[in-house]
CSV table of C-alpha atoms in Angstrom, one decimal:
chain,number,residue,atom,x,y,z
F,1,UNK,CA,-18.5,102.0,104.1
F,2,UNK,CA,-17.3,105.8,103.8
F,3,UNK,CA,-15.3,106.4,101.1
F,4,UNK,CA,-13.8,109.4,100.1
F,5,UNK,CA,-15.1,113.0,101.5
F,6,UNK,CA,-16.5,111.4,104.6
F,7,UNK,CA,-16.3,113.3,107.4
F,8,UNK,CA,-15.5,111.1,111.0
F,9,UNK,CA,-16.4,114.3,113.2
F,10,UNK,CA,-17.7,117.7,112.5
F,11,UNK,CA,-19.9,118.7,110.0
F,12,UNK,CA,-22.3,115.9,108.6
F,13,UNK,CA,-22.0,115.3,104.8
F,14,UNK,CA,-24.7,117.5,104.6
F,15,UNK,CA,-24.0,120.6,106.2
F,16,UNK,CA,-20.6,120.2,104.6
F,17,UNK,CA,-22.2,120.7,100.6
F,18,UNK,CA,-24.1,123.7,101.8
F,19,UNK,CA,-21.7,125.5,103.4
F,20,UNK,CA,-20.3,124.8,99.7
F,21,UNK,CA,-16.2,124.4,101.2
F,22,UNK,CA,-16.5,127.4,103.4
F,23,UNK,CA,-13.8,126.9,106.5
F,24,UNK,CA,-14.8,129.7,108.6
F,25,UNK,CA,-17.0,127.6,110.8
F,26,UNK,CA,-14.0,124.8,111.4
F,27,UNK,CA,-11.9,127.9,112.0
F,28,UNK,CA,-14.3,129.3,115.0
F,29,UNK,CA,-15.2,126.2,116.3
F,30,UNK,CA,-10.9,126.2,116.8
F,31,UNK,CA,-10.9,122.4,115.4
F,32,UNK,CA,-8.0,120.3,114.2
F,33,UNK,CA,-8.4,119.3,111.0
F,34,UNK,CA,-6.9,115.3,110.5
F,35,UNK,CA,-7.0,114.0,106.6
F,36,UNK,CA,-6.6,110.4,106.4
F,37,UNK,CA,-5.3,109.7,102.8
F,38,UNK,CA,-5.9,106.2,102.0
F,39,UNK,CA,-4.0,104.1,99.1
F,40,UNK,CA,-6.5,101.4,97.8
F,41,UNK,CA,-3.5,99.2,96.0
F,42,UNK,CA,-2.1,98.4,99.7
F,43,UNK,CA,-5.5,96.8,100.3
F,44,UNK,CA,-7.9,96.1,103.4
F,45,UNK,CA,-5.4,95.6,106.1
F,46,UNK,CA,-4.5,99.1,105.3
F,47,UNK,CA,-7.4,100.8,105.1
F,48,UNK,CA,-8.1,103.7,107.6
F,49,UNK,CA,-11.6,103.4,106.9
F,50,UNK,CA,-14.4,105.4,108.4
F,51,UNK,CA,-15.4,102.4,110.7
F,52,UNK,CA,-12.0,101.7,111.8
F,53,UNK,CA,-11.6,105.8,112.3
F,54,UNK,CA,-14.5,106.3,114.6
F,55,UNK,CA,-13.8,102.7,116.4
F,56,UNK,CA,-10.3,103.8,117.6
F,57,UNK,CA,-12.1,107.1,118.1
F,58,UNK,CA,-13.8,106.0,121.1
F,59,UNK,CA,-10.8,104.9,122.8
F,60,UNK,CA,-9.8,108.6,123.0
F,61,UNK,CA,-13.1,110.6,123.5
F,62,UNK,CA,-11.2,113.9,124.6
F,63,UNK,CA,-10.5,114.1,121.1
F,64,UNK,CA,-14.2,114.3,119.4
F,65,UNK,CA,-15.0,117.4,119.9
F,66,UNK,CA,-11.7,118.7,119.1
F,67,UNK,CA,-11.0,117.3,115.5
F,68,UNK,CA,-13.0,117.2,111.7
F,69,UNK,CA,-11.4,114.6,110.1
F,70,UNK,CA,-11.9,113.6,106.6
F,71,UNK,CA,-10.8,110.7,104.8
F,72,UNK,CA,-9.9,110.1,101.1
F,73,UNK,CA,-8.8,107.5,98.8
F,74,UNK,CA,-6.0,108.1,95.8
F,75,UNK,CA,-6.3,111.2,96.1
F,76,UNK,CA,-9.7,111.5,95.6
F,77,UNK,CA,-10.3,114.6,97.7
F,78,UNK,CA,-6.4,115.4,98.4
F,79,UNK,CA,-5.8,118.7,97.1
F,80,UNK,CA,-9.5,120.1,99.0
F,81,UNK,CA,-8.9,119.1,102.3
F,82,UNK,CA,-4.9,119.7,102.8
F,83,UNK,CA,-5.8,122.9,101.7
F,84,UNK,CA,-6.9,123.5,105.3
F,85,UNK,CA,-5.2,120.4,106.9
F,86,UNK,CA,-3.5,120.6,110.6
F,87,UNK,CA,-2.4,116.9,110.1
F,88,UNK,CA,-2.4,114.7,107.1
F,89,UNK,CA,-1.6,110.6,107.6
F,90,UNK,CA,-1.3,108.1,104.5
F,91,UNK,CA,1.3,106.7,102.8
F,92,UNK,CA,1.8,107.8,99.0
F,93,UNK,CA,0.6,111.1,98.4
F,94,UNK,CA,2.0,113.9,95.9
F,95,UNK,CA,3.9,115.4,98.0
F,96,UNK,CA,5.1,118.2,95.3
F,97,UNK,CA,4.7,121.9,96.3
F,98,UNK,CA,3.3,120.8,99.8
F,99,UNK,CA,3.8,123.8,101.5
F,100,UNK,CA,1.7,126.0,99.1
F,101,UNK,CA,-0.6,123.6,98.7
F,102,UNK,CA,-0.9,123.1,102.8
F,103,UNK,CA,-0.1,126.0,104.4
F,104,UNK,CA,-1.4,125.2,107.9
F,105,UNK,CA,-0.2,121.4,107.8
F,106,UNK,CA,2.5,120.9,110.7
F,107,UNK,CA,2.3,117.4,111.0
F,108,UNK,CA,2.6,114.2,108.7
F,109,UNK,CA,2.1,110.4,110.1
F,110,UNK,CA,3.6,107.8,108.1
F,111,UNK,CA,1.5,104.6,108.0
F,112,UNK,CA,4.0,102.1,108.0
F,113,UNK,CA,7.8,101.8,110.4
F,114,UNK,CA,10.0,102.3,107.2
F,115,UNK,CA,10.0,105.9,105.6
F,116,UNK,CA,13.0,105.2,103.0
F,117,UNK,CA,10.3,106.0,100.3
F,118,UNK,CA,10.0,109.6,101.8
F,119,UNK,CA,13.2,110.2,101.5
F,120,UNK,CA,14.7,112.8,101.2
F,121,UNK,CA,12.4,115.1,103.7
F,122,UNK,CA,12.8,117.9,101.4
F,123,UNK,CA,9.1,117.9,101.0
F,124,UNK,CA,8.1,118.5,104.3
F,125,UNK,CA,6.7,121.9,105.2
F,126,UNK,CA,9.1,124.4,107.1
F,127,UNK,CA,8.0,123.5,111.0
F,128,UNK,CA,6.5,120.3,110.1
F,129,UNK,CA,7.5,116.9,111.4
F,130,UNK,CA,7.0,113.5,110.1
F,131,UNK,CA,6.2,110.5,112.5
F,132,UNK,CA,6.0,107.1,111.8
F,133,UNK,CA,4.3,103.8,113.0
F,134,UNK,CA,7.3,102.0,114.8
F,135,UNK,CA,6.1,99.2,117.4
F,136,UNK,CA,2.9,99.3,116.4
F,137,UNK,CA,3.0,95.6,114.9
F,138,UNK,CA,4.5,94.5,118.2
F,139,UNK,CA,3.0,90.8,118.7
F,140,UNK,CA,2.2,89.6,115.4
F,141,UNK,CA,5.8,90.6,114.4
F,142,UNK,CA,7.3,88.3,117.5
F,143,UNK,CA,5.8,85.2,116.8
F,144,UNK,CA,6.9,85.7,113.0
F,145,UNK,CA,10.5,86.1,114.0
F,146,UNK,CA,10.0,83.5,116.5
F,147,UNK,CA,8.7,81.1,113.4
F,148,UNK,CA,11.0,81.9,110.7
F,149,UNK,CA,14.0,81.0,113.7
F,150,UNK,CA,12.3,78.1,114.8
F,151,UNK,CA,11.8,77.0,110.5
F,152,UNK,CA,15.3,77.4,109.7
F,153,UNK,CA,16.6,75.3,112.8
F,154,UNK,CA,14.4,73.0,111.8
F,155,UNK,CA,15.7,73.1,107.9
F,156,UNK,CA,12.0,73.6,106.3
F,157,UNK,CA,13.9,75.4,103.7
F,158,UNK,CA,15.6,72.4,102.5
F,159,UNK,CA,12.5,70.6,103.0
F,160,UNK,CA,10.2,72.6,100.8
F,161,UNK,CA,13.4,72.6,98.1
F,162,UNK,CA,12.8,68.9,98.3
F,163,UNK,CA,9.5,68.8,98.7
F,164,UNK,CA,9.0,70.5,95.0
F,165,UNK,CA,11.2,67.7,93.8
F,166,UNK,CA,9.5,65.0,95.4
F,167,UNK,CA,12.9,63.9,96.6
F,168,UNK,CA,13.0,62.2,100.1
F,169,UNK,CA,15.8,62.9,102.4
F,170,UNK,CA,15.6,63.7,106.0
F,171,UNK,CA,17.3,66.8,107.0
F,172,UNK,CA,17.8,66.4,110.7
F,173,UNK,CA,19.2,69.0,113.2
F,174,UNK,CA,19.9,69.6,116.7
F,175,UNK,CA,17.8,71.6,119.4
F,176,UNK,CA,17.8,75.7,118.9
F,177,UNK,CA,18.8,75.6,122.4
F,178,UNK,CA,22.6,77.2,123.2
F,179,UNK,CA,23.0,78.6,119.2
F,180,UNK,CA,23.4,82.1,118.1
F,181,UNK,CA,20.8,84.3,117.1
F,182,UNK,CA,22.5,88.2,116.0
F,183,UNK,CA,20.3,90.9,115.2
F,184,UNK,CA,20.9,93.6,112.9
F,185,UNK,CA,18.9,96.2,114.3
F,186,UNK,CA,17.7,96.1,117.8
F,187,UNK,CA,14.9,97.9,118.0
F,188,UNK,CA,10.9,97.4,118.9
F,189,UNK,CA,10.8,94.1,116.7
F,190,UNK,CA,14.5,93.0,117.0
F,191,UNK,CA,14.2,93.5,120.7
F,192,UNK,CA,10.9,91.8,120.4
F,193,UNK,CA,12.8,88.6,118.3
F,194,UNK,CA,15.3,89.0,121.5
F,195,UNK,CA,13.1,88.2,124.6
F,196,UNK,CA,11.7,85.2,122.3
F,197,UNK,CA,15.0,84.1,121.6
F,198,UNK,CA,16.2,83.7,124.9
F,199,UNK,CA,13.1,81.6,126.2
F,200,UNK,CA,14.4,79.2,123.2
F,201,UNK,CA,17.7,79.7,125.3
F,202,UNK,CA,19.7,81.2,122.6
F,203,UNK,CA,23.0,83.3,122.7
F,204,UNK,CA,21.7,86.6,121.4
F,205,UNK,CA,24.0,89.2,119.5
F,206,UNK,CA,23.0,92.6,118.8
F,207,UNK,CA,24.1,95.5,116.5
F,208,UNK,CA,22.3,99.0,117.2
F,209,UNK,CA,23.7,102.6,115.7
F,210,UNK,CA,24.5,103.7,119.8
F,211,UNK,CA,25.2,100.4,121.1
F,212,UNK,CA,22.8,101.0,124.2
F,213,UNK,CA,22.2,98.1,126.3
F,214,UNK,CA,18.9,95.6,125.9
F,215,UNK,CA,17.6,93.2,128.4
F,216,UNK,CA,17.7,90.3,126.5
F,217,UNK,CA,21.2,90.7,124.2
F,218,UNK,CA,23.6,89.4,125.7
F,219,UNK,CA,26.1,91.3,123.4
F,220,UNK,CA,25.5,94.8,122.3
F,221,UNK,CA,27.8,96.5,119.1
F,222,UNK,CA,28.1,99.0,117.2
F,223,UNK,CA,27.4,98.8,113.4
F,224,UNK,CA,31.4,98.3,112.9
F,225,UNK,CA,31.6,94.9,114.7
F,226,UNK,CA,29.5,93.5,111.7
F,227,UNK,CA,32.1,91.6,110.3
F,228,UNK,CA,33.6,90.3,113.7
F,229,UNK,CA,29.9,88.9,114.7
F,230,UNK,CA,28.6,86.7,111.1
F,231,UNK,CA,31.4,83.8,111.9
F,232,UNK,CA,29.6,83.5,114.9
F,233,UNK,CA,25.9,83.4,114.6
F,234,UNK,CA,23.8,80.5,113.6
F,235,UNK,CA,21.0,82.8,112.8
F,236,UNK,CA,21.1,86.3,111.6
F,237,UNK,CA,18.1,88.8,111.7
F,238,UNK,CA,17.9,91.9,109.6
F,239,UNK,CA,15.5,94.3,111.3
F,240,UNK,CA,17.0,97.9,110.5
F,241,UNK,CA,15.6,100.6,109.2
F,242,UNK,CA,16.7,101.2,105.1
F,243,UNK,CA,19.2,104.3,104.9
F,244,UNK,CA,22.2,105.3,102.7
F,245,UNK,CA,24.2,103.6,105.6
F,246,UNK,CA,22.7,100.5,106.0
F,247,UNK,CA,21.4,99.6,101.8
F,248,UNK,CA,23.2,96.4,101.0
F,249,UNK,CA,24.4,96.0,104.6
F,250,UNK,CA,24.7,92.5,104.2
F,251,UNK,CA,26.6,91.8,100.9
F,252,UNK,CA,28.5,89.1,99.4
F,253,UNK,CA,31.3,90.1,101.5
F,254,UNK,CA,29.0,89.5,104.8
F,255,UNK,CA,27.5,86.4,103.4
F,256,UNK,CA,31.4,84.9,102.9
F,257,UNK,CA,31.7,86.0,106.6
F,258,UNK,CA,28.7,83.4,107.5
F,259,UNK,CA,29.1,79.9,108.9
F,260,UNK,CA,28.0,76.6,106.1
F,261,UNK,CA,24.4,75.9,107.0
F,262,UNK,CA,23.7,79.3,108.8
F,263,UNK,CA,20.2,80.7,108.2
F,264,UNK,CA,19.4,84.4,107.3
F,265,UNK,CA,15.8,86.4,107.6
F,266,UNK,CA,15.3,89.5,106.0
F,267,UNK,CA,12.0,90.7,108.0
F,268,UNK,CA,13.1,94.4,107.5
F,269,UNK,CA,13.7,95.6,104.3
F,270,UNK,CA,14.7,94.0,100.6
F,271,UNK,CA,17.8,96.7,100.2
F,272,UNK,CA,19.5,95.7,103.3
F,273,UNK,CA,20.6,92.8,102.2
F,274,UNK,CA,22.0,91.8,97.9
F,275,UNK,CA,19.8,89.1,96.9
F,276,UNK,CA,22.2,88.5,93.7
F,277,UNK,CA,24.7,87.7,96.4
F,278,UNK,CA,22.5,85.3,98.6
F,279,UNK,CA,21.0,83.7,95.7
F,280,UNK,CA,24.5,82.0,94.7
F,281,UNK,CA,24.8,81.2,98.7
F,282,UNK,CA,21.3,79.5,98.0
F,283,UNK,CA,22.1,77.4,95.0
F,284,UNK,CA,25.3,76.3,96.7
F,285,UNK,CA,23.6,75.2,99.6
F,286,UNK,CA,25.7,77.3,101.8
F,287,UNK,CA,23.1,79.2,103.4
F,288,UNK,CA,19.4,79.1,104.0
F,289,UNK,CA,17.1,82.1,104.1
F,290,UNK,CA,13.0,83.5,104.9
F,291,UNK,CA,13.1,86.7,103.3
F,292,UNK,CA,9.5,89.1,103.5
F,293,UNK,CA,10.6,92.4,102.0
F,294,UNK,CA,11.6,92.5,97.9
F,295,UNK,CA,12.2,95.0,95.5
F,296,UNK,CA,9.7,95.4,93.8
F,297,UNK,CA,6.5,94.3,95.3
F,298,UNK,CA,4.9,92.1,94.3
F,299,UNK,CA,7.4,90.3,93.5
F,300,UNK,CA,6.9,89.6,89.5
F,301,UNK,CA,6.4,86.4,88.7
F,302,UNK,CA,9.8,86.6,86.2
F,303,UNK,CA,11.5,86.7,89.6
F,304,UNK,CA,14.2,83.8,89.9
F,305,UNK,CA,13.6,84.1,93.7
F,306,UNK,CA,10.6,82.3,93.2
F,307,UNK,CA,12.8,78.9,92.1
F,308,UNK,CA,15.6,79.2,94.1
F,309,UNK,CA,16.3,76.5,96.4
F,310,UNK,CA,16.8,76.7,100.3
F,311,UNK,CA,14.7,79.6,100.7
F,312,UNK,CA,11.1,80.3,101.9
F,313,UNK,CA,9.1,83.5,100.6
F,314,UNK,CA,6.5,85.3,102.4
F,315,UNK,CA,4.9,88.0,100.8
F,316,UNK,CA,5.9,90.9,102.9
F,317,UNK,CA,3.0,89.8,104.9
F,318,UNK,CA,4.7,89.1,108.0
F,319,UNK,CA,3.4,91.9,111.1
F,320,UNK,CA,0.7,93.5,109.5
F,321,UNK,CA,-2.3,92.2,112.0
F,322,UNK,CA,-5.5,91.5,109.3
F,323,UNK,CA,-7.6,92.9,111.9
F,324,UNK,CA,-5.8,94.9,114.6
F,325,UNK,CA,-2.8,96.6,112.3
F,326,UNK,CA,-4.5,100.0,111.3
F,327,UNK,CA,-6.4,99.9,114.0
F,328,UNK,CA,-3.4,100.4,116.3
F,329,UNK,CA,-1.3,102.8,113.9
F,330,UNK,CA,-4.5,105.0,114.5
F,331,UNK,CA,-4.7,104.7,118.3
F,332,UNK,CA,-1.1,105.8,117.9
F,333,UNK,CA,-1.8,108.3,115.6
F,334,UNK,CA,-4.9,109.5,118.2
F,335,UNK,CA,-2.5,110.0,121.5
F,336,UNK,CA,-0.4,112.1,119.2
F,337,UNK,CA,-2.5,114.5,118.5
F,338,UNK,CA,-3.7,114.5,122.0
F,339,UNK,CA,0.0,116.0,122.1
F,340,UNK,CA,-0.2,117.7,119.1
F,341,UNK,CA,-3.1,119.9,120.1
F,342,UNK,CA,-1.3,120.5,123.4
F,343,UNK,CA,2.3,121.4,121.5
F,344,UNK,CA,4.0,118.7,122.8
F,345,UNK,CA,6.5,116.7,121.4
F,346,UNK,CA,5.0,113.7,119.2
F,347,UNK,CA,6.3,110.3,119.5
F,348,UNK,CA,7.7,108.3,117.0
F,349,UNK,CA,9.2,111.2,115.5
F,350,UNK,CA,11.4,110.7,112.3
F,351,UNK,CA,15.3,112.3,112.3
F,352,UNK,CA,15.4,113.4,109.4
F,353,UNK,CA,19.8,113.0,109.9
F,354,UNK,CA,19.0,109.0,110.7
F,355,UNK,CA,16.2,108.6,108.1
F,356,UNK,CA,13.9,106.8,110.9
């Protein structure tokens, strides 16, 4: 497997040491230069590697004689290749004195939907934008919303509780069919938790920043009708992005607001909602909860979310496709800069006002 300095398209290996880092011959063959910046501690799934590169290559074949793109690990080969990069994709990089140290760079891709981490943009080089990989975990992320709704109808929180304590009692429940699924966040994976929802035939509630209209919510609000929608819902769904606004969006004040025996899932991001708060909704027995997203990851193993009753962990493993994840984030990233080298607008684009 290539590893750091391999170059996908362009100059072989080879030619590259002899020409000893010269740039002239990328700069009259008028190539965009793409550096893929890969971060080992996020593991396989998230590896851009070089197979993976020239696989979702060949879905765009306009592009190969177009681009050199080189791909590094930890920074490995950082600070010689954004020295001439066009485009730069990863997801932790030093991002200190960018702009000197990547004068042509004008476009970052974020591998991952959330950017909080990025935050401020301050970073980012004057005419530069920074996209993102929303909707690219699109199935795998439905039928994990679909589960954990399905789970906490079906009380398998409780049931593992009990399960740890060998303690036998049968938790039983009535069909998902006519309750109240609202959604915190309707966007390509809320929506995506919507359409399953109603083929459960639920009552769907949504909250989105412009309160535009979705096929399958049968209630659209704005951000400010929070308060007025918890009584209501059976199920809650927390699938914003993390921003100054929305940090600690649910509270302790929200989870008062819930109906006894509602269940919550935090899919999105650990901020959104305070686990200090839930965790004494937890031990009471108020609430249930599936939560994927914690702060910090991994979650140590000092954590008194690991022992807390009525709750179900899953390693923030929940829409990242073993096989098909970065494999889609670079066909996305590929039919961008089909745009890119055209000066179109990208998609995905990140406001840097919205902070998504």
């Amino acid at each position: 497997m290539g590893r750091g300095g391999a170059v996908v398209v362009g100059a072989t290996r080879n030619a590259r040491r002899k020409r000893s880092g010269a740039r002239s011959t990328r700069a009259a063959a008028s190539k965009t230069h793409l550096h893929i910046e890969n971060t080992g501690a996020l593991g396989p799934v998230f590896e851009a590697s070089r197979e993976r590169v020239a696989e979702a290559l060949r879905r765009h074949p306009g592009l190969k004689s177009k681009l050199e793109i080189t791909i590094g690990y930890d920074g490995d080969i950082l600070e010689r290749e954004i020295a001439t990069a066009d485009a730069l994709f990863g997801w932790q990089f030093d991002r200190n004195d960018l702009a000197e140290r990547a004068p042509r760079l004008r476009w970052v891709h974020a591998h991952g939907a959330g950017v909080s981490h990025l935050m401020p943009l301050d970073w980012l080089p004057r005419g530069a934008v920074l996209t993102n990989s929303r909707g690219v975990h699109g199935p795998k992320a439905d039928e994990y919303t679909a589960m954990a709704i399905l789970m906490l109808n079906n009380n398998l929180p409780l049931s593992v509780t009990n399960q740890r304590k060998a303690k036998w009692e049968q938790p039983f429940n009535t069909s998902i069919a006519t309750k109240t699924l609202l959604i915190l966040g309707v966007g390509h994976v809320g929506g995506g938790a919507a359409r399953w929802a109603k083929r459960f035939g639920l009552r769907v509630l949504g909250i989105r920043r412009t309160a535009r209209r979705h096929r399958y919510v049968d209630e659209m609000h704005r951000p400010k009708a929070l308060h007025k929608l918890l009584p209501r819902a059976d199920f809650v769904l927390v699938t914003a992005p993390l921003t100054a606004e929305t940090r600690h969006m649910i509270g302790a004040r929200e989870l008062d607001l819930m109906k006894p025996g509602a269940g919550l899932i935090n899919y999105s991001r650990a901020n959104l909602v305070d686990y200090e708060a839930l965790a004494k909704k937890l031990k009471a027995g108020t609430l249930s909860a599936i939560l994927d997203v914690f702060d910090p990851e991994p979650l140590p193993s000092s954590s008194p979310l690991w022992k807390l009753p009525n709750l179900i962990i899953t390693p923030h493993c929940s829409s990242d496709d073993r096989e098909q994840y970065t494999l889609r984030t670079l066909d996305l990233v590929f039919r961008n800069m089909a745009r890119f080298i055209k000066g179109k607008p990208l998609l995905n684009r990140v406001d840097p006002r919205l902070q998504y």
